[in-house]
C-alpha cells in the first residue's frame, strides 16, 4: 500500500463516520426552523452538495487547462473524474432544490437566474460526459473534452448575466429565499460540518475514480499493445 | 498577416464555390426553418394579439434549430473523400482554417435568414425589416457561427453527430438566444437604441470571446 492508498482509505473512513454524524446533526440535533418548518432541513444537504458540484467543475477546468498545457494523461483523468462527480452532485443539487421549492415556494421550479444557470451548467457538463463517451478515445478525445471543459467554464458567467437581465426584462412573481436571513449558530454549525463532510467525501470519490480511471487507461493501452502484437 | 487573410479568403471562396454548385446548406437551413415556422404556428395557434408576443420566439426557434442543421454540414462536407485531411495538410494555419469555415457558416446562415424574413413577415403579418433587427440578427448569427464551427469540428469525430452538436452547442449559446429574442422583441416593439444597447453589448462580448476562444480551441481540436 502506498501513501495514496493510505490516504484514500483514511478519507473513506473519515467520510463514513462524518456522514453518520451529519445525519444525526441534521435530523435530530438541530432545531426546526421557525418559518420554513421541517422542510428546511434539506438545506443542510442542498447547499453542501451545490458547493461540491461547483468545486468539481473547478477541478474539471484545472484538469483541462493542465492537460492542454502539459499533455500528460493524469490531468485528463482528473478532469474526467471530476466531471462525473460534478454532474452527480449537480443532479443532487437540482433534485433537492426541486423537492424543497415545492413546499416552500409552492412551485417545483422557477426560472430565476440561479436555478436556470445551474440547469444550463448541468447541461454543459452532461454534454461534456456525452462527448467523452461518444467521442474518440485517447489523446484526441482528451483534447476535445479539454476544449469543452474550458468553454463551459468561461460560458457560465455570461449565461448568468444574460439570464439575470432577462428576468428583469420579464418580471414575474418571483419567490426568493428571502426568509432565510441570519442563521442561528446551531444551524450554522450543522451547515459547516455538513459542508466539510461532503468536501471530504468529494475528495475521496475523486481519488477513487481517478485511480480507477488510471487502471482503465492502462488496460486500454495493454489491449492496444496486445492487438498490435497479434497483427504481426 | 496578408498571407493569413488570403488563406482565410481562399477557404471561404472554396466553400462558396461548393455551395454555389450544390446549394445544399442554404436550402437545408431554409427549408427546415420554414417547416419550424409552420409547426410553431400550429403548436401555438397565435391569434393576432398573441403574435406580437410570440413572434420573436418563433423566429429564433426557427433560426437556432435550422442553424444547427447548417453547422452540421460545415465539416460533414469535408469528410467526403477525407477532404479535411487535405485541408489540414496544407500549410494554412489552424486559425485561418477556422476563420474561413466560420465566415462561410456565418454567410450561409445569414443568407438563409434574410430569405426567411419576408416569408415570416407574410405568414405572421409582421414588419421585420428594421435596422435594429438586422444588427441583432448579425450579432446573434456571428455568435452561433463562431461557437458552432468549433463544435461542428468536434462533433464530426463523434459517434452520434446529429445529437452531439446540438447538445454541445445549445447550452453554450444560451446568452445569445436570450439576447436575440429580447433584442428582436424590442425591435418589433419599436424600442430605442438605448434600451437595446446592453443586449448588443452582451452579444458583442460573447462574440469576441467566442471567436478568440474558438480559434484557439480549434488549434487543439484539429491537431491531427
XYZ file of C-alpha atoms in Angstrom:
456
model
C 0.000 0.000 0.000
C 1.476 3.335 -0.995
C 0.719 6.701 0.525
C -2.074 7.363 -1.994
C -3.892 4.230 -0.876
C -3.433 5.002 2.802
C -4.804 8.494 2.337
C -7.721 7.186 0.300
C -8.716 4.649 2.928
C -8.348 7.228 5.648
C -10.655 9.565 3.752
C -13.188 6.781 3.234
C -13.216 6.049 6.952
C -13.450 9.726 7.892
C -16.253 10.489 5.464
C -18.140 7.374 6.596
C -18.060 8.468 10.215
C -18.819 12.074 9.346
C -21.808 11.237 7.143
C -23.428 9.375 10.050
C -22.635 12.268 12.393
C -24.052 14.814 9.978
C -27.245 12.797 9.552
C -27.656 12.859 13.324
C -26.994 16.608 13.409
C -29.422 17.346 10.576
C -32.323 15.199 11.661
C -32.088 15.184 15.459
C -29.727 17.757 16.891
C -30.535 20.960 15.023
C -33.803 22.730 15.945
C -36.571 23.055 13.348
C -36.616 26.350 11.515
C -39.498 28.571 12.608
C -40.790 29.870 9.265
C -39.939 27.110 6.834
C -40.626 24.154 9.099
C -39.123 20.729 8.832
C -38.502 21.015 5.085
C -35.704 23.462 5.828
C -33.543 20.530 6.961
C -32.864 19.696 3.310
C -30.915 22.956 3.245
C -28.026 21.253 5.109
C -27.694 18.829 2.224
C -28.678 21.126 -0.640
C -26.029 23.790 -0.002
C -23.027 21.480 0.598
C -23.984 19.398 -2.430
C -24.102 22.580 -4.515
C -20.694 23.611 -3.219
C -19.210 20.214 -4.114
C -20.747 20.422 -7.601
C -19.093 23.762 -8.284
C -15.829 22.589 -6.724
C -15.844 19.570 -9.025
C -16.336 21.755 -12.097
C -13.425 23.899 -10.953
C -11.358 20.707 -10.956
C -12.577 19.989 -14.495
C -11.258 23.408 -15.534
C -7.920 22.842 -13.778
C -7.586 19.387 -15.290
C -8.500 20.630 -18.777
C -6.068 23.546 -18.731
C -3.403 21.298 -17.236
C -3.897 18.712 -19.961
C -3.693 21.163 -22.859
C -0.636 22.729 -21.293
C 1.279 19.672 -20.086
C -0.200 16.896 -22.219
C 0.038 14.259 -19.529
C -2.813 11.803 -19.119
C -3.037 12.470 -15.390
C -4.578 15.916 -15.912
C -7.133 14.494 -18.287
C -8.011 11.683 -15.896
C -8.506 14.285 -13.186
C -10.831 16.373 -15.371
C -12.876 13.358 -16.471
C -13.257 12.007 -12.932
C -14.194 15.417 -11.538
C -16.787 15.948 -14.306
C -18.556 12.695 -13.438
C -18.714 13.558 -9.764
C -19.708 17.136 -10.564
C -22.656 16.000 -12.677
C -23.828 13.639 -9.921
C -23.666 16.347 -7.281
C -25.275 18.974 -9.510
C -28.066 16.500 -10.219
C -28.488 16.052 -6.470
C -28.489 19.820 -6.019
C -31.226 20.243 -8.637
C -33.261 17.399 -7.163
C -33.021 18.581 -3.555
C -33.749 22.105 -4.778
C -36.890 20.991 -6.601
C -38.063 18.990 -3.582
C -37.502 21.930 -1.293
C -39.046 24.509 -3.617
C -42.446 22.801 -3.731
C -43.357 23.092 -0.030
C -41.637 26.462 0.454
C -42.262 28.376 -2.769
C -45.338 26.458 -3.911
C -43.759 25.544 -7.249
C -41.280 22.864 -8.222
C -39.268 25.184 -10.355
C -38.896 28.888 -11.088
C -36.780 30.335 -13.889
C -34.766 32.535 -11.596
C -31.146 33.298 -12.572
C -29.518 30.958 -10.103
C -31.745 27.988 -10.874
C -31.622 28.485 -14.606
C -27.853 28.954 -14.644
C -27.438 25.767 -12.630
C -29.591 23.896 -15.106
C -27.515 25.190 -18.023
C -24.314 24.364 -16.129
C -25.616 20.849 -15.585
C -26.454 20.529 -19.299
C -22.976 21.722 -20.304
C -21.287 19.034 -18.235
C -23.757 16.362 -19.320
C -22.716 17.290 -22.860
C -19.099 17.025 -21.715
C -19.700 13.473 -20.499
C -21.558 12.614 -23.720
C -18.589 13.911 -25.687
C -16.350 11.639 -23.657
C -18.401 8.540 -24.322
C -19.412 9.212 -27.936
C -16.217 10.943 -28.955
C -12.893 9.469 -29.933
C -10.750 7.917 -27.221
C -7.145 8.506 -26.372
C -5.389 11.827 -26.779
C -7.859 13.132 -29.336
C -10.810 12.575 -27.026
C -8.891 14.149 -24.175
C -8.172 17.259 -26.241
C -11.797 17.574 -27.359
C -13.022 17.233 -23.813
C -10.496 19.745 -22.518
C -11.676 22.361 -25.019
C -15.286 21.723 -23.977
C -14.363 21.772 -20.275
C -12.785 25.212 -20.595
C -15.523 26.593 -22.890
C -18.186 25.518 -20.414
C -16.500 27.256 -17.545
C -15.947 30.521 -19.440
C -19.558 30.490 -20.574
C -21.185 30.246 -17.150
C -20.738 33.896 -16.018
C -22.137 35.153 -19.345
C -25.078 32.755 -19.035
C -25.750 34.035 -15.531
C -25.603 37.675 -16.595
C -27.895 37.143 -19.570
C -30.471 35.246 -17.526
C -30.292 37.865 -14.785
C -31.024 40.634 -17.301
C -33.683 38.543 -18.957
C -35.514 38.105 -15.652
C -35.526 41.835 -15.052
C -36.997 42.324 -18.523
C -39.775 39.852 -17.778
C -40.573 40.327 -14.111
C -42.743 37.574 -12.737
C -43.943 36.721 -9.265
C -40.537 35.735 -8.017
C -40.351 33.912 -4.746
C -36.851 34.015 -3.364
C -35.364 32.583 -0.233
C -35.882 35.920 1.466
C -36.988 34.269 4.671
C -33.524 32.872 5.202
C -31.817 35.854 6.761
C -29.301 35.319 9.543
C -28.519 31.771 10.521
C -28.828 30.583 14.069
C -25.472 29.428 15.482
C -26.585 25.807 15.788
C -27.783 25.841 12.191
C -24.544 27.443 11.082
C -22.574 24.685 12.812
C -24.554 21.973 11.056
C -24.108 23.685 7.692
C -20.369 23.937 8.207
C -19.978 20.333 9.412
C -22.071 19.139 6.504
C -20.020 21.144 4.016
C -16.769 19.735 5.391
C -18.236 16.213 5.300
C -19.312 16.491 1.697
C -15.970 18.020 0.728
C -14.115 15.096 2.297
C -16.482 12.698 0.568
C -15.787 14.505 -2.698
C -12.018 14.237 -2.302
C -12.386 10.537 -1.503
C -14.632 9.914 -4.526
C -12.280 11.890 -6.753
C -9.265 9.857 -5.620
C -11.159 6.603 -6.044
C -12.417 7.497 -9.518
C -9.031 8.866 -10.502
C -7.196 5.633 -9.711
C -9.947 3.610 -11.342
C -9.647 5.737 -14.471
C -5.900 5.250 -14.443
C -6.397 1.478 -14.380
C -8.938 1.722 -17.207
C -6.480 3.672 -19.325
C -3.725 1.186 -18.560
C -5.934 -1.707 -19.628
C -6.736 0.117 -22.872
C -3.041 0.581 -23.512
C -2.251 -3.070 -22.788
C -5.099 -4.171 -25.055
C -3.848 -1.927 -27.865
C -0.346 -3.291 -27.387
C -1.584 -6.890 -27.360
C -3.595 -6.430 -30.546
C -0.601 -4.802 -32.235
C 1.420 -7.939 -31.395
C -1.208 -10.348 -32.715
C -1.394 -8.468 -36.032
C 2.229 -9.382 -36.653
C -0.796 38.945 -41.984
C -1.621 39.266 -45.681
C -0.923 35.559 -46.142
C -3.226 34.784 -43.223
C -6.164 36.725 -44.641
C -5.648 35.430 -48.161
C -5.750 31.892 -46.726
C -8.977 32.743 -44.919
C -10.312 34.152 -48.180
C -9.283 31.054 -50.127
C -11.060 28.704 -47.700
C -14.141 30.888 -47.723
C -14.073 31.029 -51.520
C -13.778 27.235 -51.693
C -16.868 26.838 -49.513
C -18.749 29.452 -51.521
C -17.978 27.697 -54.808
C -19.075 24.402 -53.297
C -22.281 25.958 -52.022
C -22.925 27.717 -55.309
C -22.706 24.381 -57.099
C -24.858 22.207 -54.884
C -26.766 24.821 -52.820
C -27.293 22.185 -50.164
C -26.507 24.103 -46.990
C -28.647 27.163 -47.616
C -31.503 25.047 -48.955
C -31.461 22.781 -45.924
C -31.318 25.680 -43.449
C -34.096 27.476 -45.267
C -36.443 24.541 -45.685
C -36.002 23.442 -42.087
C -36.641 26.929 -40.732
C -39.736 27.247 -42.897
C -41.022 23.952 -41.507
C -40.304 25.191 -37.981
C -42.406 28.290 -38.624
C -45.311 26.149 -39.754
C -45.059 23.693 -36.850
C -44.798 26.544 -34.347
C -47.840 28.164 -35.872
C -49.860 25.006 -35.252
C -48.311 24.469 -31.833
C -49.024 27.974 -30.540
C -52.144 28.828 -32.565
C -51.325 32.535 -32.333
C -54.190 34.977 -32.510
C -53.368 38.457 -33.883
C -52.858 39.799 -30.365
C -50.683 36.854 -29.380
C -48.471 37.057 -32.466
C -46.573 40.103 -31.317
C -45.766 38.309 -28.046
C -44.576 35.039 -29.528
C -43.111 36.254 -32.857
C -39.527 36.807 -31.606
C -39.558 33.357 -30.034
C -40.880 31.720 -33.195
C -38.231 33.429 -35.278
C -35.348 32.379 -33.050
C -36.504 28.816 -32.562
C -36.512 28.554 -36.350
C -33.096 30.211 -36.710
C -31.466 28.231 -33.896
C -32.528 24.762 -34.967
C -32.079 25.324 -38.664
C -28.702 26.913 -37.922
C -27.616 23.673 -36.260
C -28.516 21.868 -39.448
C -26.256 24.193 -41.432
C -23.453 23.942 -38.894
C -23.629 20.166 -39.017
C -22.830 20.370 -42.698
C -19.848 22.676 -42.225
C -17.471 19.821 -41.524
C -19.613 16.999 -42.847
C -18.790 18.159 -46.384
C -15.094 17.936 -45.536
C -15.454 14.271 -44.649
C -16.185 13.312 -48.234
C -13.048 11.627 -49.571
C -11.225 12.807 -46.461
C -11.042 16.387 -47.713
C -10.364 17.535 -44.158
C -7.025 15.708 -44.191
C -6.037 17.590 -47.315
C -7.098 20.857 -45.755
C -5.131 20.197 -42.588
C -2.044 19.126 -44.553
C -1.828 22.477 -46.328
C 0.474 24.994 -44.674
C -2.586 27.075 -43.708
C -2.639 27.928 -40.026
C -5.420 26.371 -37.960
C -6.774 29.812 -37.096
C -7.101 30.656 -40.797
C -8.966 27.415 -41.461
C -11.254 28.112 -38.530
C -11.967 31.677 -39.623
C -12.572 30.642 -43.232
C -15.021 27.927 -42.226
C -16.657 30.204 -39.658
C -17.205 33.018 -42.162
C -18.716 30.503 -44.569
C -21.167 29.282 -41.916
C -21.988 32.856 -40.966
C -22.692 33.787 -44.548
C -24.886 30.751 -45.272
C -26.917 31.239 -42.105
C -27.328 34.960 -42.770
C -28.447 34.399 -46.355
C -30.996 31.805 -45.235
C -32.246 34.151 -42.501
C -32.585 37.061 -44.911
C -34.602 34.886 -47.288
C -36.777 33.561 -44.473
C -37.565 37.007 -43.078
C -40.036 38.123 -45.787
C -41.766 34.723 -45.584
C -42.056 35.234 -41.850
C -43.386 38.743 -42.455
C -46.109 37.433 -44.737
C -47.115 34.435 -42.635
C -47.314 36.299 -39.350
C -48.178 39.766 -40.602
C -45.134 41.411 -39.122
C -42.894 44.197 -40.416
C -39.456 42.853 -39.562
C -37.253 44.954 -41.827
C -35.738 47.251 -39.261
C -32.073 48.201 -38.939
C -32.194 47.221 -35.286
C -33.300 43.702 -36.127
C -30.558 43.434 -38.751
C -27.942 44.299 -36.136
C -29.407 41.766 -33.697
C -29.526 39.096 -36.385
C -25.962 39.708 -37.445
C -24.557 39.691 -33.915
C -26.511 36.618 -32.876
C -25.652 34.684 -36.013
C -21.991 35.567 -35.554
C -22.226 34.065 -32.073
C -23.887 30.942 -33.455
C -21.360 30.562 -36.261
C -18.280 31.122 -34.097
C -19.255 28.577 -31.438
C -20.938 26.253 -33.909
C -17.949 25.928 -36.214
C -15.744 24.703 -33.376
C -18.367 22.263 -32.129
C -19.110 21.096 -35.645
C -15.438 20.116 -35.937
C -15.664 18.401 -32.546
C -18.878 16.587 -33.366
C -17.571 15.407 -36.726
C -15.465 12.763 -35.000
C -18.118 11.547 -32.585
C -20.402 8.578 -32.970
C -23.808 10.252 -32.876
C -23.000 13.520 -34.536
C -26.624 14.620 -35.008
C -27.246 14.820 -31.288
C -23.715 15.744 -30.224
C -23.669 19.105 -31.999
C -26.924 20.496 -30.510
C -26.046 19.030 -27.120
C -22.730 20.883 -27.054
C -23.967 23.960 -28.880
C -27.274 24.986 -27.297
C -26.262 25.232 -23.612
C -23.236 27.326 -24.606
C -25.195 29.775 -26.784
C -27.949 30.381 -24.224
C -26.811 34.016 -23.722
C -27.063 34.630 -27.480
C -30.531 33.098 -27.689
C -31.768 35.232 -24.798
C -30.204 38.424 -26.163
C -31.501 37.732 -29.673
C -35.074 37.109 -28.520
C -35.164 40.158 -26.262
C -33.467 42.300 -28.916
C -35.917 41.137 -31.571
C -38.808 41.817 -29.238
C -37.555 45.370 -28.661
C -37.024 45.862 -32.397
C -40.591 44.731 -33.188
C -41.989 46.983 -30.496
C -40.051 49.895 -31.938
C -37.878 50.417 -28.885
C -34.964 52.841 -28.951
C -31.269 52.010 -29.268
C -30.905 52.994 -25.638
C -32.972 50.038 -24.460
C -31.338 47.526 -26.716
C -27.735 48.655 -26.242
C -26.969 46.399 -23.287
C -28.127 43.345 -25.236
C -25.977 44.371 -28.181
C -23.078 44.781 -25.775
C -23.726 41.348 -24.291
C -23.664 39.792 -27.755
C -20.564 41.766 -28.670
C -18.727 40.469 -25.603
C -19.928 36.926 -26.264
C -18.934 37.090 -29.942
C -15.474 38.457 -29.176
C -14.750 35.835 -26.539
C -16.231 33.111 -28.740
C -14.201 33.977 -31.845
C -10.927 34.252 -29.923
C -11.513 31.174 -27.760
C -12.818 29.016 -30.611
C -9.957 29.938 -32.947
C -7.615 28.982 -30.136
C -9.602 25.847 -29.309
C -9.693 24.791 -32.970
C -5.912 24.581 -32.809
C -6.250 21.732 -30.330
C -9.240 20.093 -31.958
C -7.688 19.935 -35.419
C -4.252 18.872 -34.282
C -4.218 15.710 -36.382
